[in-house]
GROMACS .gro file of N, CA and C in nm:
model
  183
    1MET      N    1  13.403  12.508   3.689
    1MET     CA    2  13.488  12.615   3.736
    1MET      C    3  13.409  12.695   3.837
    2SER      N    4  13.468  12.723   3.949
    2SER     CA    5  13.400  12.801   4.050
    2SER      C    6  13.499  12.896   4.113
    3SER      N    7  13.447  13.004   4.165
    3SER     CA    8  13.534  13.099   4.233
    3SER      C    9  13.464  13.148   4.358
    4THR      N   10  13.540  13.170   4.462
    4THR     CA   11  13.485  13.221   4.587
    4THR      C   12  13.486  13.373   4.582
    5LEU      N   13  13.374  13.430   4.615
    5LEU     CA   14  13.365  13.575   4.624
    5LEU      C   15  13.390  13.616   4.768
    6ASP      N   16  13.474  13.713   4.790
    6ASP     CA   17  13.504  13.757   4.925
    6ASP      C   18  13.402  13.859   4.972
    7GLU      N   19  13.278  13.813   4.988
    7GLU     CA   20  13.171  13.901   5.033
    7GLU      C   21  13.116  13.858   5.169
    8ALA      N   22  13.187  13.772   5.239
    8ALA     CA   23  13.140  13.728   5.370
    8ALA      C   24  13.148  13.844   5.468
    9THR      N   25  13.051  13.849   5.555
    9THR     CA   26  13.053  13.950   5.660
    9THR      C   27  13.071  13.880   5.793
   10ASP      N   28  13.115  13.954   5.893
   10ASP     CA   29  13.131  13.897   6.026
   10ASP      C   30  12.997  13.854   6.085
   11ALA      N   31  12.889  13.916   6.038
   11ALA     CA   32  12.757  13.889   6.095
   11ALA      C   33  12.701  13.753   6.051
   12ASP      N   34  12.718  13.716   5.926
   12ASP     CA   35  12.653  13.593   5.880
   12ASP      C   36  12.749  13.484   5.833
   13HIS      N   37  12.875  13.513   5.816
   13HIS     CA   38  12.976  13.415   5.774
   13HIS      C   39  12.937  13.340   5.646
   14THR      N   40  12.869  13.408   5.556
   14THR     CA   41  12.826  13.349   5.431
   14THR      C   42  12.942  13.346   5.333
   15ARG      N   43  12.959  13.231   5.265
   15ARG     CA   44  13.055  13.219   5.155
   15ARG      C   45  12.975  13.202   5.028
   16ARG      N   46  13.003  13.282   4.930
   16ARG     CA   47  12.932  13.273   4.803
   16ARG      C   48  13.025  13.219   4.696
   17HIS      N   49  12.970  13.137   4.609
   17HIS     CA   50  13.046  13.079   4.500
   17HIS      C   51  12.973  13.102   4.369
   18MET      N   52  13.050  13.123   4.265
   18MET     CA   53  12.993  13.135   4.132
   18MET      C   54  13.043  13.018   4.048
   19THR      N   55  12.957  12.967   3.964
   19THR     CA   56  12.996  12.859   3.874
   19THR      C   57  12.918  12.875   3.745
   20THR      N   58  12.963  12.810   3.642
   20THR     CA   59  12.894  12.813   3.514
   20THR      C   60  12.854  12.672   3.475
   21LEU      N   61  12.727  12.654   3.447
   21LEU     CA   62  12.677  12.527   3.397
   21LEU      C   63  12.648  12.544   3.249
   22LEU      N   64  12.681  12.442   3.172
   22LEU     CA   65  12.652  12.442   3.029
   22LEU      C   66  12.523  12.365   3.007
   23LEU      N   67  12.423  12.433   2.951
   23LEU     CA   68  12.294  12.370   2.920
   23LEU      C   69  12.287  12.350   2.770
   24GLU      N   70  12.273  12.225   2.729
   24GLU     CA   71  12.275  12.190   2.588
   24GLU      C   72  12.141  12.128   2.546
   25ASP      N   73  12.074  12.191   2.449
   25ASP     CA   74  11.947  12.142   2.397
   25ASP      C   75  11.976  12.043   2.285
   26ARG      N   76  11.944  11.917   2.307
   26ARG     CA   77  11.969  11.814   2.206
   26ARG      C   78  11.841  11.774   2.133
   27GLY      N   79  11.743  11.862   2.136
   27GLY     CA   80  11.619  11.836   2.064
   27GLY      C   81  11.517  11.761   2.148
   28ASP      N   82  11.550  11.636   2.183
   28ASP     CA   83  11.457  11.555   2.262
   28ASP      C   84  11.486  11.560   2.411
   29LYS      N   85  11.602  11.615   2.450
   29LYS     CA   86  11.637  11.626   2.592
   29LYS      C   87  11.742  11.736   2.611
   30TRP      N   88  11.756  11.778   2.734
   30TRP     CA   89  11.859  11.874   2.773
   30TRP      C   90  11.967  11.801   2.851
   31ILE      N   91  12.092  11.844   2.831
   31ILE     CA   92  12.207  11.790   2.903
   31ILE      C   93  12.274  11.908   2.975
   32VAL      N   94  12.307  11.887   3.101
   32VAL     CA   95  12.375  11.991   3.180
   32VAL      C   96  12.510  11.936   3.225
   33THR      N   97  12.615  12.013   3.200
   33THR     CA   98  12.750  11.975   3.241
   33THR      C   99  12.819  12.096   3.301
   34GLN      N  100  12.936  12.070   3.359
   34GLN     CA  101  13.019  12.176   3.416
   34GLN      C  102  13.164  12.140   3.387
   35GLY      N  103  13.241  12.237   3.344
   35GLY     CA  104  13.381  12.213   3.314
   35GLY      C  105  13.455  12.151   3.431
   36GLY      N  106  13.529  12.044   3.402
   36GLY     CA  107  13.610  11.979   3.504
   36GLY      C  108  13.534  11.883   3.595
   37VAL      N  109  13.404  11.864   3.569
   37VAL     CA  110  13.323  11.774   3.651
   37VAL      C  111  13.271  11.661   3.562
   38ASP      N  112  13.293  11.538   3.605
   38ASP     CA  113  13.256  11.422   3.525
   38ASP      C  114  13.116  11.371   3.559
   39ILE      N  115  13.022  11.463   3.569
   39ILE     CA  116  12.883  11.432   3.599
   39ILE      C  117  12.798  11.513   3.502
   40GLU      N  118  12.686  11.455   3.456
   40GLU     CA  119  12.595  11.533   3.373
   40GLU      C  120  12.452  11.507   3.418
   41GLY      N  121  12.370  11.610   3.402
   41GLY     CA  122  12.229  11.599   3.431
   41GLY      C  123  12.151  11.590   3.301
   42LYS      N  124  12.037  11.522   3.306
   42LYS     CA  125  11.955  11.506   3.186
   42LYS      C  126  11.810  11.529   3.221
   43GLY      N  127  11.734  11.579   3.124
   43GLY     CA  128  11.592  11.596   3.146
   43GLY      C  129  11.523  11.653   3.024
   44PRO      N  130  11.390  11.653   3.025
   44PRO     CA  131  11.313  11.702   2.911
   44PRO      C  132  11.314  11.855   2.899
   45THR      N  133  11.350  11.923   3.007
   45THR     CA  134  11.362  12.069   3.004
   45THR      C  135  11.495  12.108   3.068
   46ALA      N  136  11.538  12.231   3.045
   46ALA     CA  137  11.664  12.278   3.105
   46ALA      C  138  11.655  12.276   3.257
   47ALA      N  139  11.541  12.316   3.311
   47ALA     CA  140  11.525  12.319   3.456
   47ALA      C  141  11.532  12.179   3.517
   48VAL      N  142  11.467  12.083   3.455
   48VAL     CA  143  11.470  11.945   3.505
   48VAL      C  144  11.612  11.889   3.495
   49ALA      N  145  11.680  11.916   3.387
   49ALA     CA  146  11.817  11.868   3.370
   49ALA      C  147  11.910  11.932   3.473
   50ALA      N  148  11.893  12.061   3.500
   50ALA     CA  149  11.976  12.130   3.600
   50ALA      C  150  11.950  12.072   3.739
   51ALA      N  151  11.823  12.046   3.771
   51ALA     CA  152  11.790  11.985   3.900
   51ALA      C  153  11.851  11.845   3.911
   52ASP      N  154  11.846  11.768   3.802
   52ASP     CA  155  11.907  11.636   3.799
   52ASP      C  156  12.056  11.646   3.822
   53TYR      N  157  12.121  11.742   3.759
   53TYR     CA  158  12.265  11.765   3.776
   53TYR      C  159  12.296  11.793   3.923
   54CYS      N  160  12.220  11.883   3.983
   54CYS     CA  161  12.244  11.920   4.122
   54CYS      C  162  12.224  11.801   4.216
   55ARG      N  163  12.122  11.719   4.192
   55ARG     CA  164  12.101  11.599   4.273
   55ARG      C  165  12.220  11.504   4.260
   56ARG      N  166  12.270  11.486   4.138
   56ARG     CA  167  12.383  11.397   4.117
   56ARG      C  168  12.509  11.451   4.186
   57ILE      N  169  12.530  11.580   4.181
   57ILE     CA  170  12.644  11.642   4.251
   57ILE      C  171  12.631  11.619   4.402
   58ASP      N  172  12.511  11.638   4.453
   58ASP     CA  173  12.488  11.621   4.597
   58ASP      C  174  12.518  11.477   4.640
   59ARG      N  175  12.479  11.379   4.560
   59ARG     CA  176  12.502  11.238   4.593
   59ARG      C  177  12.651  11.201   4.583
   60ALA      N  178  12.725  11.274   4.503
   60ALA     CA  179  12.866  11.241   4.479
   60ALA      C  180  12.956  11.279   4.596
   61GLU      N  181  12.907  11.355   4.690
   61GLU     CA  182  12.990  11.401   4.802
   61GLU      C  183  13.029  11.289   4.894
   0.00000   0.00000   0.00000
């Protein structure tokens, strides 16, 4: 789930988005998911799993 924040200015034309990632500790690994997205990241730490998730999202474009 993501939402666009209307905080863009005429000077920089920045669009900001907010999203929620679910980080799940399964003991031996972390799983990262996002509602409505059929991709998950995995790793030994939450940070590694989140980075894995972001890489997979980037490749899916």
